């Protein structure tokens, strides 16, 4: 038996040590492998929670277990349906001959920092302007960001549908957030849940960012704190209308628990840190998921100004479509 950088190999298989465990990971559960990716594996417990086994460098999650290096060919050995057991000190997947020891791991908490006074006023705070500009310049050309910031007309049916849904829901969501109208918030969110394709649909990512901003604001704004309390049950029900991975992400957000890279952006926005740097790291998540989450965060902090561009852009798009239908040159929509 030999030790090497936090792991050792025996005849029974490879034993790893976790460096951190999310605060929402259940200590004991019977489970099975739900889905396997290049650097992550989701494990579904009998109660329906998804625990994510993460390769080094992926960032912490509320339901995540981050492994210490080296992990070698760990993830290729994992298969959907393999039995998994959490026994308090260890995560075991016998069919993969895998055990991850949790006793040395730090408990990671994904709460977000308290917003600065006045951060959600009509005139966006400097940190929010920096976040907005980072999204404009570096976000991918898919998901929510093009719907909010693109200088051109929608190029695909999916993008047109996304813009139409966002245009329908965001002005309503902005007003409802400002007034603390939980019923109207739920109605607007119902349009976004499950919206888009991919592992975590764009609409779900946007909602997670939106909820992160509300939790941040709730430390100083009693109306927002009350709104979050009123959203818990209805948004839990809405989460049934998306896939299991997005559902877990939404349920964690309802408890005020978020991914590390999003929490880092919030900390930078609220604490005078490097907003652009934190945002760039968040943008590395998925193809457009990181950007979609940050759009939701921006909106949640400053709803009214963020809702205006898409409403104006949608109006201009309808004008452009009518013009094109009459045989004229297609109008370009100016950058908002």
Short mmCIF file of C-alpha atoms in Angstrom, two decimals:
data_model
loop_
_atom_site.label_atom_id
_atom_site.label_comp_id
_atom_site.label_asym_id
_atom_site.label_seq_id
_atom_site.Cartn_x
_atom_site.Cartn_y
_atom_site.Cartn_z
CA UNK A 1 0.00 0.00 0.00
CA UNK A 2 1.48 3.37 -1.00
CA UNK A 3 0.34 6.97 -0.41
CA UNK A 4 0.56 9.52 -3.21
CA UNK A 5 -0.78 13.10 -3.01
CA UNK A 6 -3.84 12.19 -0.94
CA UNK A 7 -4.71 8.84 -2.49
CA UNK A 8 -3.51 5.25 -2.31
CA UNK A 9 -4.09 2.09 -4.29
CA UNK A 10 -4.92 -1.34 -2.88
CA UNK A 11 -5.89 -4.64 -4.47
CA UNK A 12 -9.51 -3.68 -3.75
CA UNK A 13 -9.36 -0.61 -5.95
CA UNK A 14 -8.55 3.08 -5.73
CA UNK A 15 -9.19 5.03 -2.55
CA UNK A 16 -9.43 8.81 -2.74
CA UNK A 17 -9.76 11.61 -0.24
CA UNK A 18 -12.19 14.48 -0.66
CA UNK A 19 -10.82 17.97 -0.03
CA UNK A 20 -14.25 19.52 0.49
CA UNK A 21 -17.86 18.46 0.89
CA UNK A 22 -20.84 20.73 0.26
CA UNK A 23 -22.93 21.57 3.28
CA UNK A 24 -26.05 19.98 1.73
CA UNK A 25 -24.48 16.57 1.01
CA UNK A 26 -26.41 14.04 3.13
CA UNK A 27 -24.15 12.17 5.58
CA UNK A 28 -25.83 8.84 4.95
CA UNK A 29 -27.77 7.62 1.94
CA UNK A 30 -28.22 4.76 -0.47
CA UNK A 31 -27.93 5.92 -4.06
CA UNK A 32 -27.03 5.08 -7.63
CA UNK A 33 -24.98 6.73 -10.35
CA UNK A 34 -27.28 9.06 -12.28
CA UNK A 35 -25.01 10.55 -14.97
CA UNK A 36 -21.30 10.63 -15.78
CA UNK A 37 -19.28 13.35 -17.50
CA UNK A 38 -15.61 13.94 -18.18
CA UNK A 39 -14.96 15.69 -14.85
CA UNK A 40 -18.08 15.08 -12.81
CA UNK A 41 -20.48 12.34 -11.79
CA UNK A 42 -24.00 12.80 -10.40
CA UNK A 43 -25.21 10.30 -7.81
CA UNK A 44 -28.94 10.18 -7.05
CA UNK A 45 -29.99 9.19 -3.53
CA UNK A 46 -33.11 7.19 -2.77
CA UNK A 47 -34.74 10.43 -1.57
CA UNK A 48 -34.10 12.11 -4.94
CA UNK A 49 -31.14 14.35 -4.06
CA UNK A 50 -28.28 14.63 -6.57
CA UNK A 51 -24.78 14.53 -5.08
CA UNK A 52 -22.03 15.51 -7.52
CA UNK A 53 -18.56 13.95 -7.39
CA UNK A 54 -16.17 16.56 -8.81
CA UNK A 55 -12.67 16.46 -10.26
CA UNK A 56 -10.09 18.91 -8.84
CA UNK A 57 -10.52 22.46 -10.11
CA UNK A 58 -14.24 22.24 -10.86
CA UNK A 59 -15.25 24.45 -7.93
CA UNK A 60 -17.45 23.58 -4.99
CA UNK A 61 -21.18 22.89 -5.08
CA UNK A 62 -23.71 22.73 -2.22
CA UNK A 63 -24.28 19.05 -3.05
CA UNK A 64 -20.72 18.49 -4.26
CA UNK A 65 -17.81 16.29 -3.18
CA UNK A 66 -14.49 17.64 -4.52
CA UNK A 67 -11.79 14.99 -4.86
CA UNK A 68 -8.09 15.49 -4.17
CA UNK A 69 -5.72 14.77 -7.06
CA UNK A 70 -4.72 12.54 -8.69
CA UNK A 71 -7.91 10.92 -9.95
CA UNK A 72 -6.44 9.17 -13.00
CA UNK A 73 -9.07 7.24 -14.95
CA UNK A 74 -11.72 7.47 -12.24
CA UNK A 75 -14.70 8.80 -14.21
CA UNK A 76 -14.44 6.36 -17.16
CA UNK A 77 -15.01 3.51 -14.67
CA UNK A 78 -18.32 4.92 -13.52
CA UNK A 79 -21.54 3.79 -15.18
CA UNK A 80 -25.17 4.89 -14.91
CA UNK A 81 -27.09 2.70 -12.48
CA UNK A 82 -24.12 1.57 -10.36
CA UNK A 83 -25.01 1.37 -6.66
CA UNK A 84 -23.47 4.01 -4.38
CA UNK A 85 -23.42 4.28 -0.59
CA UNK A 86 -22.80 7.29 1.65
CA UNK A 87 -22.04 5.97 5.13
CA UNK A 88 -20.99 9.15 6.93
CA UNK A 89 -17.24 8.86 6.40
CA UNK A 90 -17.04 7.38 2.91
CA UNK A 91 -18.69 7.42 -0.49
CA UNK A 92 -18.46 3.95 -1.99
CA UNK A 93 -19.29 2.75 -5.50
CA UNK A 94 -18.49 -0.96 -5.29
CA UNK A 95 -18.95 -1.82 -8.98
CA UNK A 96 -16.34 0.81 -9.89
CA UNK A 97 -14.06 -0.37 -7.06
CA UNK A 98 -14.11 3.18 -5.74
CA UNK A 99 -14.11 4.68 -2.25
CA UNK A 100 -13.86 8.40 -1.48
CA UNK A 101 -12.97 9.16 2.14
CA UNK A 102 -14.71 12.24 3.51
CA UNK A 103 -13.23 12.43 7.01
CA UNK A 104 -10.49 14.91 6.05
CA UNK A 105 -12.73 17.13 3.95
CA UNK A 106 -13.62 20.69 4.81
CA UNK A 107 -17.33 21.52 4.87
CA UNK A 108 -18.05 24.05 2.16
CA UNK A 109 -20.90 26.54 2.56
CA UNK A 110 -22.31 28.22 -0.56
CA UNK A 111 -24.11 31.18 1.01
CA UNK A 112 -23.75 34.56 -0.72
CA UNK A 113 -22.51 37.88 0.60
CA UNK A 114 -24.84 40.67 1.70
CA UNK A 115 -25.54 43.32 -0.92
CA UNK A 116 -24.26 46.85 -0.46
CA UNK A 117 -26.86 49.50 0.42
CA UNK A 118 -28.44 50.90 -2.74
CA UNK A 119 -27.12 48.16 -5.04
CA UNK A 120 -30.59 47.56 -6.53
CA UNK A 121 -31.43 51.19 -7.26
CA UNK A 122 -32.47 52.28 -10.74
CA UNK A 123 -28.95 53.57 -11.50
CA UNK A 124 -26.79 50.42 -11.44
CA UNK A 125 -23.88 50.31 -9.03
CA UNK A 126 -20.39 50.47 -10.55
CA UNK A 127 -19.78 46.78 -9.85
CA UNK A 128 -22.94 45.88 -11.75
CA UNK A 129 -21.85 48.00 -14.70
CA UNK A 130 -18.57 46.09 -14.71
CA UNK A 131 -20.44 42.78 -14.63
CA UNK A 132 -22.68 43.95 -17.47
CA UNK A 133 -19.71 44.96 -19.64
CA UNK A 134 -17.95 41.66 -18.98
CA UNK A 135 -21.04 39.82 -20.16
CA UNK A 136 -21.31 41.99 -23.27
CA UNK A 137 -17.70 41.41 -24.24
CA UNK A 138 -17.04 37.81 -23.27
CA UNK A 139 -20.27 35.81 -23.02
CA UNK A 140 -20.96 33.16 -25.69
CA UNK A 141 -23.43 33.76 -28.51
CA UNK A 142 -25.99 31.34 -27.09
CA UNK A 143 -28.37 31.39 -24.15
CA UNK A 144 -29.75 34.44 -22.38
CA UNK A 145 -26.92 36.91 -23.00
CA UNK A 146 -27.54 37.42 -26.73
CA UNK A 147 -31.22 37.92 -25.97
CA UNK A 148 -30.32 40.79 -23.65
CA UNK A 149 -27.31 42.33 -25.34
CA UNK A 150 -26.99 41.19 -28.97
CA UNK A 151 -26.65 43.87 -31.62
CA UNK A 152 -28.24 41.74 -34.31
CA UNK A 153 -31.55 40.07 -35.07
CA UNK A 154 -32.18 36.51 -33.82
CA UNK A 155 -30.52 33.95 -36.06
CA UNK A 156 -32.45 30.81 -35.14
CA UNK A 157 -35.90 29.64 -34.16
CA UNK A 158 -34.62 28.74 -30.70
CA UNK A 159 -33.16 32.22 -30.17
CA UNK A 160 -36.40 33.86 -31.35
CA UNK A 161 -38.42 31.70 -28.95
CA UNK A 162 -36.04 32.50 -26.11
CA UNK A 163 -36.28 36.24 -26.74
CA UNK A 164 -40.07 36.06 -26.94
CA UNK A 165 -40.30 34.23 -23.61
CA UNK A 166 -37.83 36.59 -21.94
CA UNK A 167 -39.69 39.60 -23.29
CA UNK A 168 -42.91 38.17 -21.90
CA UNK A 169 -41.57 37.42 -18.43
CA UNK A 170 -38.81 39.90 -17.53
CA UNK A 171 -40.84 43.13 -17.37
CA UNK A 172 -43.41 41.32 -15.21
CA UNK A 173 -40.66 39.83 -13.06
CA UNK A 174 -39.01 43.24 -12.66
CA UNK A 175 -42.20 44.89 -11.39
CA UNK A 176 -43.08 41.96 -9.15
CA UNK A 177 -39.60 41.87 -7.62
CA UNK A 178 -39.67 45.59 -6.87
CA UNK A 179 -43.07 45.33 -5.17
CA UNK A 180 -42.50 41.96 -3.47
CA UNK A 181 -45.45 40.38 -5.30
CA UNK A 182 -44.69 36.66 -4.88
CA UNK A 183 -47.63 35.48 -7.01
CA UNK A 184 -46.52 37.57 -9.98
CA UNK A 185 -42.91 36.45 -9.51
CA UNK A 186 -43.97 32.80 -9.64
CA UNK A 187 -46.07 33.46 -12.74
CA UNK A 188 -43.09 35.05 -14.50
CA UNK A 189 -40.68 32.30 -13.40
CA UNK A 190 -43.06 29.64 -14.70
CA UNK A 191 -42.35 30.95 -18.21
CA UNK A 192 -38.60 30.48 -17.70
CA UNK A 193 -38.38 27.07 -15.99
CA UNK A 194 -36.96 24.50 -18.40
CA UNK A 195 -36.57 27.12 -21.15
CA UNK A 196 -33.75 26.28 -23.54
CA UNK A 197 -31.72 23.16 -24.29
CA UNK A 198 -28.59 21.74 -22.75
CA UNK A 199 -27.70 20.04 -19.48
CA UNK A 200 -29.08 22.97 -17.48
CA UNK A 201 -31.54 25.01 -19.60
CA UNK A 202 -30.88 28.73 -19.91
CA UNK A 203 -34.08 29.67 -18.10
CA UNK A 204 -33.13 27.58 -15.07
CA UNK A 205 -29.64 29.07 -14.94
CA UNK A 206 -31.14 32.57 -15.11
CA UNK A 207 -33.47 31.78 -12.19
CA UNK A 208 -30.54 30.52 -10.07
CA UNK A 209 -28.66 33.79 -10.63
CA UNK A 210 -31.81 35.77 -9.88
CA UNK A 211 -32.30 33.90 -6.59
CA UNK A 212 -28.65 34.46 -5.66
CA UNK A 213 -29.20 38.22 -5.99
CA UNK A 214 -32.37 38.03 -3.89
CA UNK A 215 -30.55 36.14 -1.12
CA UNK A 216 -27.78 38.74 -1.23
CA UNK A 217 -30.30 41.60 -1.03
CA UNK A 218 -32.36 39.88 1.68
CA UNK A 219 -29.73 40.63 4.32
CA UNK A 220 -30.63 44.34 4.10
CA UNK A 221 -34.09 44.41 2.48
CA UNK A 222 -36.94 42.93 4.57
CA UNK A 223 -39.31 42.98 1.58
CA UNK A 224 -36.92 40.77 -0.38
CA UNK A 225 -36.47 38.44 2.60
CA UNK A 226 -40.24 38.05 2.83
CA UNK A 227 -40.44 37.46 -0.93
CA UNK A 228 -37.90 34.62 -0.70
CA UNK A 229 -39.93 32.98 2.04
CA UNK A 230 -43.07 33.15 -0.06
CA UNK A 231 -41.30 31.66 -3.10
CA UNK A 232 -40.03 28.50 -1.40
CA UNK A 233 -43.03 26.21 -1.94
CA UNK A 234 -44.23 27.40 -5.37
CA UNK A 235 -40.74 27.43 -6.92
CA UNK A 236 -40.13 23.96 -5.48
CA UNK A 237 -43.21 22.86 -7.43
CA UNK A 238 -42.02 24.68 -10.57
CA UNK A 239 -38.72 22.79 -10.39
CA UNK A 240 -40.61 19.58 -11.21
CA UNK A 241 -40.94 20.90 -14.78
CA UNK A 242 -37.23 20.66 -15.58
CA UNK A 243 -34.58 17.92 -15.52
CA UNK A 244 -33.10 16.38 -12.37
CA UNK A 245 -29.79 18.27 -12.55
CA UNK A 246 -31.48 21.65 -12.93
CA UNK A 247 -34.03 20.74 -10.28
CA UNK A 248 -31.31 20.13 -7.69
CA UNK A 249 -29.66 23.41 -8.62
CA UNK A 250 -32.96 25.26 -8.14
CA UNK A 251 -33.72 23.53 -4.83
CA UNK A 252 -30.25 24.44 -3.53
CA UNK A 253 -30.85 28.04 -4.57
CA UNK A 254 -34.12 28.12 -2.64
CA UNK A 255 -32.07 27.24 0.44
CA UNK A 256 -29.61 30.05 -0.24
CA UNK A 257 -26.83 27.71 -1.41
CA UNK A 258 -24.97 28.33 -4.68
CA UNK A 259 -21.98 27.15 -6.70
CA UNK A 260 -18.59 28.52 -5.65
CA UNK A 261 -17.96 30.51 -8.83
CA UNK A 262 -21.30 32.29 -8.54
CA UNK A 263 -20.70 32.97 -4.84
CA UNK A 264 -17.30 34.44 -5.77
CA UNK A 265 -18.94 36.86 -8.22
CA UNK A 266 -21.41 37.96 -5.54
CA UNK A 267 -18.56 38.48 -3.08
CA UNK A 268 -16.71 40.62 -5.63
CA UNK A 269 -19.80 42.68 -6.45
CA UNK A 270 -20.58 43.26 -2.78
CA UNK A 271 -17.05 43.59 -1.43
CA UNK A 272 -15.26 45.67 -4.01
CA UNK A 273 -13.31 42.75 -5.46
CA UNK A 274 -12.26 41.96 -9.00
CA UNK A 275 -15.70 41.64 -10.59
CA UNK A 276 -14.41 41.02 -14.11
CA UNK A 277 -12.00 38.32 -12.96
CA UNK A 278 -14.62 36.49 -10.93
CA UNK A 279 -17.12 36.80 -13.79
CA UNK A 280 -14.63 35.40 -16.31
CA UNK A 281 -14.13 32.32 -14.12
CA UNK A 282 -17.91 31.91 -13.86
CA UNK A 283 -18.22 32.16 -17.64
CA UNK A 284 -16.09 29.02 -17.97
CA UNK A 285 -18.97 26.90 -16.61
CA UNK A 286 -20.63 25.01 -19.44
CA UNK A 287 -21.04 26.56 -22.86
CA UNK A 288 -23.50 29.27 -21.83
CA UNK A 289 -24.62 28.24 -18.33
CA UNK A 290 -22.18 30.53 -16.53
CA UNK A 291 -23.29 33.51 -18.60
CA UNK A 292 -26.98 32.69 -18.13
CA UNK A 293 -26.52 32.56 -14.35
CA UNK A 294 -24.72 35.92 -14.36
CA UNK A 295 -27.53 37.48 -16.42
CA UNK A 296 -29.97 36.33 -13.73
CA UNK A 297 -27.71 37.74 -11.03
CA UNK A 298 -27.52 41.10 -12.78
CA UNK A 299 -31.28 41.15 -13.19
CA UNK A 300 -31.94 40.15 -9.58
CA UNK A 301 -29.82 42.99 -8.27
CA UNK A 302 -31.24 45.65 -10.57
CA UNK A 303 -34.45 44.32 -12.17
CA UNK A 304 -35.98 47.38 -13.84
CA UNK A 305 -32.97 48.57 -15.89
CA UNK A 306 -32.10 45.02 -16.94
CA UNK A 307 -35.63 44.37 -18.22
CA UNK A 308 -35.64 47.40 -20.51
CA UNK A 309 -33.16 46.26 -23.21
CA UNK A 310 -34.97 43.05 -24.09
CA UNK A 311 -38.34 44.80 -24.20
CA UNK A 312 -36.96 47.46 -26.52
CA UNK A 313 -35.10 44.95 -28.60
CA UNK A 314 -38.19 42.79 -29.02
CA UNK A 315 -40.20 45.78 -30.22
CA UNK A 316 -37.50 46.60 -32.74
CA UNK A 317 -37.39 42.97 -33.85
CA UNK A 318 -41.11 42.98 -34.62
CA UNK A 319 -40.64 46.15 -36.67
CA UNK A 320 -37.73 44.52 -38.50
CA UNK A 321 -39.74 41.37 -39.19
CA UNK A 322 -42.65 43.39 -40.60
CA UNK A 323 -40.25 45.42 -42.74
CA UNK A 324 -38.61 42.25 -44.07
CA UNK A 325 -42.01 40.71 -44.80
CA UNK A 326 -42.74 43.70 -47.05
CA UNK A 327 -39.60 42.96 -49.03
CA UNK A 328 -37.38 45.66 -47.56
CA UNK A 329 -33.88 45.24 -46.24
CA UNK A 330 -33.78 43.67 -42.77
CA UNK A 331 -33.15 46.28 -40.10
CA UNK A 332 -30.32 45.85 -37.66
CA UNK A 333 -31.22 46.29 -34.02
CA UNK A 334 -28.93 48.72 -32.29
CA UNK A 335 -26.93 47.73 -29.27
CA UNK A 336 -28.82 48.59 -26.09
#
